[in-house]
Amino acid sequence: MILEPHSTRLFPKNFGADQYAITGLASRCDWVILSDRKPPNVHLHRNCNTDHPRHIFLSLRAPFEAILFFFEDILPKLSADFVLVSGSVDATVPRQIDARWRQFSVPERDMINHILCHPKLKHWYAENLDQAAHPKLSPLPLGLMFPKGYPEGGIIVPEVPPISKRPLKVFCAHRHREGAQWEPRRRVSDLATGPWAAFTTHPEIELPEAQFFTQIEAHSFVLCVEGGGLDPSPKAWSTLLNGAIPIIRKNSVSLAYMHLPIVMVDDWQADALRPDLLWQWRDTLQTWFDDAHGRREVIRRMSLDYWCSFVATGTPITDGEIGLHGMS
């Protein structure tokens, strides 16, 4: 099975806005507004030679410059209905709460509100949505990332062991960095080596990618803890690809992940995971992994086509009702 994976991330970064390869979801949009920390900070690329774009991708690599450029230079020219997609970075919208950038200023928030209230905007799909506070806003998963280039022919979906034959164990492996933003990962590591130790594997060192995937295939669950942005991917996408169940924390992004067989807990606390809960979750979701039809459907929902189907029509992304709300 071949997967053309969903992806909102554009590369190479930090070479100027006019140096990005237009891939993934951006390649399906009529206009792509690129931004970067290095000059030129903004650049308009037209996939389609039209003055009336139906779908616009807004890269937020340089979030403040990108919002200003869209508001001042693009929005006044739009006279037909359009759909907006923003992403390609961990910076969040509409408030910008990622600790590595400042928050959006009051004038910038006014710009965002003005965009949301524009009569021609059908819908705005935002990667790393930090507040689901407007009917025209929906969260959009980031999918997989390809810093070395998007695979033109797609990727081969691996043959993986049935989840029912795997140990009823949780895998916990993530990067740690300094700063309050990474506190959830430190807390989860403490839980994984403390009250969850009997059913959790927590390697002491960072694993190479191949070993990481091997460990996923040897576990039923993988903890996908936020840190670099609110979105639990690409780890959640990699977990599903390798046949395990992602466990994520509830936030304004997680609504979109309910379209996939995941478990969503209210918070990273000691009673969020127990062996009896793991058994119940795996038993409930097993069909999506071990049944051939279920596995094909999960792969379809990880595809670029699946998420483009929402963007193409401007359909709000609502609860997909496949994922489970954890009982803590």
Short mmCIF file of C-alpha atoms in Angstrom, two decimals, residues 10-281:
data_model
loop_
_atom_site.label_atom_id
_atom_site.label_comp_id
_atom_site.label_asym_id
_atom_site.label_seq_id
_atom_site.Cartn_x
_atom_site.Cartn_y
_atom_site.Cartn_z
CA LEU A 10 7.37 23.39 3.85
CA PHE A 11 11.15 23.22 3.43
CA PRO A 12 13.96 24.25 3.24
CA LYS A 13 13.58 26.87 5.94
CA ASN A 14 15.85 29.83 6.80
CA PHE A 15 16.95 30.49 3.20
CA GLY A 16 14.38 33.17 2.40
CA ALA A 17 10.68 32.96 1.58
CA ASP A 18 11.28 32.53 -2.16
CA GLN A 19 13.35 29.32 -1.69
CA TYR A 20 10.67 26.95 -0.42
CA ALA A 21 9.54 23.90 -2.36
CA ILE A 22 5.76 23.92 -2.71
CA THR A 23 4.68 20.49 -1.46
CA GLY A 24 1.94 18.73 0.46
CA LEU A 25 -1.22 20.69 1.15
CA ALA A 26 0.32 23.93 -0.14
CA SER A 27 0.70 22.34 -3.59
CA ARG A 28 -3.08 21.89 -3.75
CA CYS A 29 -3.83 25.58 -3.11
CA ASP A 30 -4.19 28.27 -5.81
CA TRP A 31 -1.96 30.77 -4.02
CA VAL A 32 0.82 30.13 -1.49
CA ILE A 33 2.06 32.98 0.70
CA LEU A 34 5.50 31.98 1.94
CA SER A 35 7.31 33.52 4.87
CA ASP A 36 10.73 33.05 6.43
CA ARG A 37 13.00 34.53 9.09
CA LYS A 38 15.62 35.31 6.44
CA PRO A 39 14.95 37.86 3.70
CA PRO A 40 12.90 38.00 1.67
CA ASN A 41 10.54 37.53 4.60
CA VAL A 42 7.43 37.10 2.45
CA HIS A 43 6.81 35.88 -1.07
CA LEU A 44 3.65 35.16 -3.07
CA HIS A 45 3.72 32.03 -5.22
CA ARG A 46 0.85 31.30 -7.60
CA ASN A 47 0.18 27.65 -8.31
CA CYS A 48 -2.73 28.82 -10.43
CA ASN A 49 -2.66 31.93 -12.63
CA THR A 50 -5.79 33.56 -11.28
CA ASP A 51 -6.73 36.78 -9.52
CA HIS A 52 -9.54 34.98 -7.69
CA PRO A 53 -7.89 32.21 -5.64
CA ARG A 54 -10.27 29.72 -4.07
CA HIS A 55 -7.70 28.26 -1.66
CA ILE A 56 -4.80 30.18 -0.11
CA PHE A 57 -1.99 28.64 1.94
CA LEU A 58 -0.38 31.03 4.44
CA SER A 59 2.99 29.90 5.79
CA LEU A 60 3.67 31.27 9.27
CA ARG A 61 7.42 30.60 9.42
CA ALA A 62 7.64 34.36 10.05
CA PRO A 63 4.22 34.69 11.70
CA PHE A 64 4.09 38.42 12.30
CA GLU A 65 5.31 39.42 8.84
CA ALA A 66 3.00 36.85 7.23
CA ILE A 67 -0.16 38.04 9.00
CA LEU A 68 0.63 41.68 8.20
CA PHE A 69 1.36 40.91 4.53
CA PHE A 70 -1.84 38.90 4.13
CA PHE A 71 -3.94 41.58 5.81
CA GLU A 72 -2.46 44.59 4.01
CA ASP A 73 -1.46 43.22 0.59
CA ILE A 74 -3.67 40.21 -0.11
CA LEU A 75 -7.01 40.54 1.69
CA PRO A 76 -8.04 43.86 0.04
CA LYS A 77 -7.63 42.23 -3.41
CA LEU A 78 -9.89 39.24 -2.67
CA SER A 79 -13.34 39.73 -4.19
CA ALA A 80 -14.43 36.07 -4.47
CA ASP A 81 -15.04 33.41 -1.83
CA PHE A 82 -11.82 31.87 -0.51
CA VAL A 83 -10.55 29.29 1.97
CA LEU A 84 -7.47 30.01 4.08
CA VAL A 85 -4.99 27.40 5.36
CA SER A 86 -2.22 28.44 7.76
CA GLY A 87 0.68 26.42 9.08
CA SER A 88 4.22 25.20 8.42
CA VAL A 89 5.40 26.20 11.89
CA ASP A 90 4.81 25.63 15.62
CA ALA A 91 3.61 29.22 16.14
CA THR A 92 -0.08 29.12 17.07
CA VAL A 93 -3.18 31.02 16.03
CA PRO A 94 -5.23 33.03 16.78
CA ARG A 95 -3.38 34.12 19.94
CA GLN A 96 0.19 32.79 19.44
CA ILE A 97 1.00 31.12 22.76
CA ASP A 98 4.16 29.22 21.76
CA ALA A 99 6.91 30.37 24.13
CA ARG A 100 9.51 30.72 21.36
CA TRP A 101 7.72 33.72 19.87
CA ARG A 102 5.97 36.71 21.39
CA GLN A 103 2.19 36.75 21.50
CA PHE A 104 0.27 38.48 18.76
CA SER A 105 -0.15 42.15 19.61
CA VAL A 106 -3.54 43.81 19.92
CA PRO A 107 -3.30 45.24 16.36
CA GLU A 108 -2.32 41.78 15.06
CA ARG A 109 -5.25 40.15 16.84
CA ASP A 110 -7.50 42.79 15.32
CA MET A 111 -6.15 41.84 11.89
CA ILE A 112 -6.89 38.17 12.57
CA ASN A 113 -10.41 38.99 13.73
CA HIS A 114 -10.92 41.13 10.63
CA ILE A 115 -9.81 38.21 8.43
CA LEU A 116 -12.22 35.86 10.24
CA CYS A 117 -15.08 38.30 9.78
CA HIS A 118 -14.34 38.95 6.11
CA PRO A 119 -17.52 38.21 4.13
CA LYS A 120 -15.62 36.27 1.45
CA LEU A 121 -13.80 33.93 3.88
CA LYS A 122 -15.52 30.54 3.80
CA HIS A 123 -13.27 28.87 6.39
CA TRP A 124 -9.82 29.04 7.98
CA TYR A 125 -7.96 25.78 8.71
CA ALA A 126 -5.13 26.35 11.18
CA GLU A 127 -2.27 24.07 12.14
CA ASN A 128 -1.56 24.52 15.87
CA LEU A 129 -4.89 26.16 16.57
CA ASP A 130 -4.74 27.51 20.12
CA GLN A 131 -8.36 28.59 20.55
CA ALA A 132 -11.45 27.23 18.82
CA ALA A 133 -13.32 30.47 19.37
CA HIS A 134 -14.82 31.19 15.95
CA PRO A 135 -17.19 29.16 13.73
CA LYS A 136 -14.93 29.78 10.72
CA LEU A 137 -11.86 28.25 12.45
CA SER A 138 -10.99 24.54 12.38
CA PRO A 139 -7.87 22.71 13.59
CA LEU A 140 -5.76 21.01 10.94
CA PRO A 141 -3.19 18.28 11.77
CA LEU A 142 0.33 18.84 10.48
CA GLY A 143 0.77 15.20 9.38
CA LEU A 144 4.30 14.15 8.48
CA MET A 145 7.36 16.32 7.89
CA PHE A 146 9.91 15.89 5.10
CA PRO A 147 12.87 18.26 5.62
CA LYS A 148 14.81 16.49 2.85
CA GLY A 149 11.96 16.73 0.35
CA TYR A 150 8.40 15.47 0.00
CA PRO A 151 8.25 11.94 -1.51
CA GLU A 152 6.74 12.47 -4.96
CA GLY A 153 5.64 8.86 -5.29
CA GLY A 154 4.32 8.64 -1.75
CA ILE A 155 5.63 6.34 0.97
CA ILE A 156 5.23 2.60 1.40
CA VAL A 157 2.95 1.68 4.29
CA PRO A 158 4.90 -0.87 6.36
CA GLU A 159 3.67 -4.34 7.17
CA VAL A 160 3.41 -4.33 10.96
CA PRO A 161 2.59 -6.87 13.69
CA PRO A 162 -1.09 -7.04 14.69
CA ILE A 163 -1.80 -4.82 17.65
CA SER A 164 -3.64 -7.69 19.36
CA LYS A 165 -0.38 -9.68 19.41
CA ARG A 166 1.71 -6.91 20.92
CA PRO A 167 2.47 -6.45 24.62
CA LEU A 168 -0.08 -4.26 26.39
CA LYS A 169 2.60 -1.66 26.94
CA VAL A 170 3.18 2.04 26.32
CA PHE A 171 6.24 3.53 24.62
CA CYS A 172 7.49 6.92 25.82
CA ALA A 173 10.38 8.60 24.00
CA HIS A 174 10.71 12.32 23.29
CA ARG A 175 13.24 15.12 23.14
CA HIS A 176 13.75 17.29 26.22
CA ARG A 177 14.71 20.94 26.00
CA GLU A 178 15.04 23.77 28.49
CA GLY A 179 12.08 26.05 29.18
CA ALA A 180 8.51 25.93 30.46
CA GLN A 181 7.21 24.88 27.06
CA TRP A 182 8.78 21.45 27.50
CA GLU A 183 7.47 20.89 31.03
CA PRO A 184 4.72 18.45 29.87
CA ARG A 185 7.37 16.11 28.47
CA ARG A 186 9.40 16.24 31.66
CA ARG A 187 6.26 15.50 33.66
CA VAL A 188 5.34 12.55 31.44
CA SER A 189 8.87 11.14 31.65
CA ASP A 190 8.58 11.26 35.44
CA LEU A 191 5.27 9.41 35.24
CA ALA A 192 6.70 6.88 32.78
CA THR A 193 9.56 6.03 35.13
CA GLY A 194 7.39 6.28 38.24
CA PRO A 195 3.72 5.26 38.58
CA TRP A 196 3.53 4.02 34.96
CA ALA A 197 6.83 2.14 35.00
CA ALA A 198 5.26 -1.34 35.16
CA PHE A 199 3.62 -0.93 31.75
CA THR A 200 5.78 1.74 30.08
CA THR A 201 9.09 1.61 28.20
CA HIS A 202 11.17 4.77 28.57
CA PRO A 203 14.64 4.64 26.93
CA GLU A 204 17.31 6.68 28.68
CA ILE A 205 18.81 7.96 25.43
CA GLU A 206 17.36 9.39 22.22
CA LEU A 207 16.90 6.61 19.69
CA PRO A 208 17.79 6.73 15.99
CA GLU A 209 14.71 6.84 13.77
CA ALA A 210 14.91 3.18 12.71
CA GLN A 211 15.12 1.98 16.31
CA PHE A 212 12.31 4.34 17.27
CA PHE A 213 10.02 2.80 14.64
CA THR A 214 11.02 -0.71 15.76
CA GLN A 215 9.99 0.17 19.31
CA ILE A 216 6.64 1.51 18.10
CA GLU A 217 5.97 -1.85 16.42
CA ALA A 218 6.73 -3.61 19.71
CA HIS A 219 4.16 -1.62 21.71
CA SER A 220 0.40 -1.14 21.64
CA PHE A 221 0.50 2.55 22.60
CA VAL A 222 2.82 5.53 22.14
CA LEU A 223 2.72 8.70 24.25
CA CYS A 224 2.63 11.69 21.88
CA VAL A 225 3.32 14.60 24.20
CA GLU A 226 3.15 18.17 22.97
CA GLY A 227 6.20 20.43 23.29
CA GLY A 228 7.26 21.72 19.89
CA GLY A 229 3.82 23.19 19.23
CA LEU A 230 0.38 22.01 20.35
CA ASP A 231 0.14 19.37 17.61
CA PRO A 232 1.20 15.85 18.69
CA SER A 233 2.47 15.04 15.20
CA PRO A 234 4.54 14.04 13.35
CA LYS A 235 4.88 11.45 16.16
CA ALA A 236 1.16 10.63 16.18
CA TRP A 237 1.20 10.12 12.40
CA SER A 238 4.32 7.92 12.65
CA THR A 239 2.69 5.93 15.45
CA LEU A 240 -0.38 5.17 13.35
CA LEU A 241 1.74 4.35 10.33
CA ASN A 242 3.58 1.75 12.41
CA GLY A 243 0.39 0.25 13.80
CA ALA A 244 0.22 1.57 17.38
CA ILE A 245 -2.30 3.80 19.16
CA PRO A 246 -1.24 7.39 19.91
CA ILE A 247 -2.14 8.79 23.32
CA ILE A 248 -2.48 12.58 23.19
CA ARG A 249 -3.64 15.31 25.55
CA LYS A 250 -6.88 17.19 24.95
CA ASN A 251 -6.45 20.70 23.56
CA SER A 252 -7.87 22.86 20.75
CA VAL A 253 -5.99 20.79 18.13
CA SER A 254 -7.17 17.36 19.27
CA LEU A 255 -10.67 17.64 17.77
CA ALA A 256 -9.18 16.87 14.34
CA TYR A 257 -7.40 13.80 15.75
CA MET A 258 -10.74 12.26 16.65
CA HIS A 259 -10.94 11.35 12.95
CA LEU A 260 -8.24 8.80 13.75
CA PRO A 261 -8.00 5.84 16.19
CA ILE A 262 -6.29 7.69 19.04
CA VAL A 263 -6.82 8.01 22.78
CA MET A 264 -7.21 11.52 24.17
CA VAL A 265 -6.67 12.11 27.91
CA ASP A 266 -7.73 15.21 29.80
CA ASP A 267 -4.28 15.83 31.26
CA TRP A 268 -0.92 14.22 31.88
CA GLN A 269 -1.56 12.97 35.39
CA ALA A 270 -0.89 9.70 37.20
CA ASP A 271 -4.41 8.28 36.99
CA ALA A 272 -4.76 9.00 33.24
CA LEU A 273 -3.26 5.56 32.44
CA ARG A 274 -3.94 2.19 34.03
CA PRO A 275 -3.58 -1.38 32.72
CA ASP A 276 -7.35 -1.90 32.70
CA LEU A 277 -7.82 1.26 30.63
CA LEU A 278 -5.11 0.18 28.19
CA TRP A 279 -6.85 -3.15 27.71
CA GLN A 280 -10.22 -1.45 27.16
CA TRP A 281 -8.82 1.09 24.68
#
